Amino acid sequence: MATGKGVATPPLWPVEARLAALLPDLLVFRKPRESEHELATAQGVLLGVHVTGFTALMDRFSLSCKSEHDMDTLAHIFSYYISDIVEHVLCFGGDILNITGNVLLALWTVEQDQLSDIITLVAKCSLEIQEKFGIYHTREGQDLQLKIGLSAGRISQVIVGDEQRQYLLVIGRDVDGVQLAQRLAQANEIVLSWNCWKLCEQYMFEVEIMREDEAVKLRDMRIIDPFDFDEHFYKCLDYLPHYRTSAGKLFCPLLYPCPKFQRLIFHMAGDILFAFLLSDILRTALELDPDSALEQTLRKHIMKNLLKKIDEGQPMEYISEFRTVTMVLVGLEFHKTAWMLHLCHLIQEAALYISTVIEKGGGQLSRIFMSETGCMFFCVFGLPGDKKPDECAHALESSFSIFGFCWENLAETKLVSISITSGPVFCGMVGAVARHEYTVIGPKVSLVARMITAYPGLVSCDEVTYLRSMLPAYNFKKLPEKMMKNISNPGKMYEYLGHRRCIMFGKRHLARERNKNHSLLDREKELEAFRMAQQGSLQQKKGQAVLYEGGKGCGKSQLLAEINFLAQKEGYRVLPLKLKEADSKQCFYAIQTLMAIFFEIDMCPAYYRQEHLHKQLHGMVEESLHCLFNDLFFVKFPSSFKVSHMDDLTRQKKVKACFFQVLQKAMRETPLVFLIDEAQYMDADSWEFLGTLLSSVPIIMVMTLTPTFTLCGWAQHFLQSPQATFVPISKLAVTSLLRMACWELGVVSIPQELQM
């Protein structure tokens, strides 16, 4: 199996031990609290190990992969490599918090006056890891290397979730510090956060200051003889209550270098003895007495798919497999001013909603972790027992729902980004016998992480997800190609707009473009109606509407394209919009979309929308009313006292009044033309608004209608306005049709016998 020999769990292990092997000591030995979601803070030292080159290695495999065996080999390389690192950290008393992708995070929890001693211990552990495992040469020619970051100080922990499923999250400035240190480190380097440097015994370290008040690079420690470190090591063990001793003897990693010693035992006694010795040496958490309450607590932190296999007694090595899944990564970036306690409440609220929505769609919220930019939620569709034929569609629709909820309901959220990929991955155990995790590995996992950075502020997906979803093409928007680190060919990317968003964004177009080579045939009468409307708006200082009615194929869209060209040529600002039948069911969205085009926020990046809208509203609408547009345009202006005391009806009236005010001011500078194709699909509220606008603002509205549809009452009322002109579109003469056919065919004439 791809998990390697080091993860083969002995069949005699009780359920409690198998659960504990999947979880950190921080959870196994966690003391009961009044509230499960209480924020707890302790002093500690964090070690972050980042395996570099793994994404590039996966990219090579993705280009040459011909069978499941190739992906299995890839997983085996990573698991075998990471297992040695896990065992080494455990030998030094570290608690493996998680193995997320190609990053391992470990914690030493101690008292404040013990921090300096533990930093020395962790620094020594890091130097040994770099010495023993810093470079791993693969047969594929892509080396795996390590970047290590250390941080120390106050580490906060919180449990988020509900009674069925829970997640441990470590959070705080020093968690950010270890991530910064990792990022600043180059391959084969160890970097200490500035706070870690301030707390350590600085005389023992040879360092290079990288950035003042940010980080230092650890070069070496001033220890002449390895046995000089023994006394310090034994001293530190007194600070680590859960460190394993064997038969009253301390296991010192310096006396028995972890991998060599353990491999010697393996050769002497075989798989089972090897596993028991490992568990005996490395973790006391695996030898706890049976405790039903503890078991129930631990079960909440493990995915139900995995629990089912554990309950069935399946060996861990048989849980691993190669399968096709769909992955969703949700990234929330919070404002820097958010308090930690409030931040935890926001993450809890997000976790509950995300897990509920994802599970309804047949997926699982696999893990939650903090990144440099915020909080990440990693979800997987298609795990054993959850496979559905339409998982890509479920993933997209769930993601769109999550995006809307987080953006609209989490007050301190600065940015919401979601990426989705689909493809074959390795799903299984990674780590060592004493501590391992269920994870997914593959090129698509790396891609989903890169996409969330490349396309911030939107729901993005790869081409495979786009094609497999079988959703309408108009629900998507092709994204520009972007370079992604260590991803040689990411393929086409798409933004998923959802139905509601595609109504408002990306709709600045008409069905037809004007033919530059040929003028419009026999439409002088129809164009004259538009010219009369232009004159009427200037003379009467009121709006004018021209409604062209004609059946399909009569040339309505070509007529609109010509009017679009003529209006812009004469200095008008044109706002074009084509409606669809499904749009008629959404209240007020035709006006919502036209105003999004007017404010020029329909085509700008989602994360820039609020800033751009603020500039547009400045000087036109008072600041306290900006929050009225939050739900309409997916923005998050702070709620004002004035608006918070309005009821829904008053808010709706105020929004319309603001639109009237903005359009009136705009008309003083540049005349406006609304072009609405297929206006029979416009909702009643938008017809009502346009009717009022027609009598108060000298704007020109040009619409097309299909006669077979019955119009609503407000549309009928609009047509009866003295400012509205109804123009039936007549059929083209036979001679005009012949001329058009010649243009399309690129010929001078058509033989008489074909003119039927």
CSV table of C-alpha atoms in Angstrom, one decimal, residues 47-52 54 78 82 96-106 147 178-179 182 367 369-370 437:
chain,number,residue,atom,x,y,z
A,47,LEU,CA,7.4,23.8,14.8
A,48,GLY,CA,6.3,24.0,11.1
A,49,VAL,CA,7.9,21.7,8.5
A,50,HIS,CA,7.1,22.5,4.9
A,51,VAL,CA,8.1,19.9,2.3
A,52,THR,CA,9.1,21.8,-0.8
A,54,PHE,CA,6.3,18.0,-3.6
A,78,PHE,CA,5.5,11.3,0.5
A,82,ILE,CA,6.9,12.3,6.2
A,96,ILE,CA,1.8,16.5,15.9
A,97,LEU,CA,-1.2,18.9,15.6
A,98,ASN,CA,-1.9,18.2,11.9
A,99,ILE,CA,-0.4,17.1,8.6
A,100,THR,CA,-2.1,19.4,6.0
A,101,GLY,CA,-1.0,18.8,2.5
A,102,ASN,CA,2.8,19.0,2.5
A,103,VAL,CA,3.0,20.9,5.8
A,104,LEU,CA,3.4,19.4,9.3
A,105,LEU,CA,2.6,21.4,12.4
A,106,ALA,CA,3.8,20.3,15.9
A,147,LYS,CA,11.7,24.6,5.1
A,178,VAL,CA,5.4,30.1,12.5
A,179,GLN,CA,3.7,30.5,9.1
A,182,GLN,CA,8.2,29.0,7.1
A,367,ARG,CA,-10.4,19.9,8.1
A,369,PHE,CA,-6.8,25.3,9.5
A,370,MET,CA,-5.3,28.8,9.8
A,437,GLU,CA,-3.8,11.3,9.5
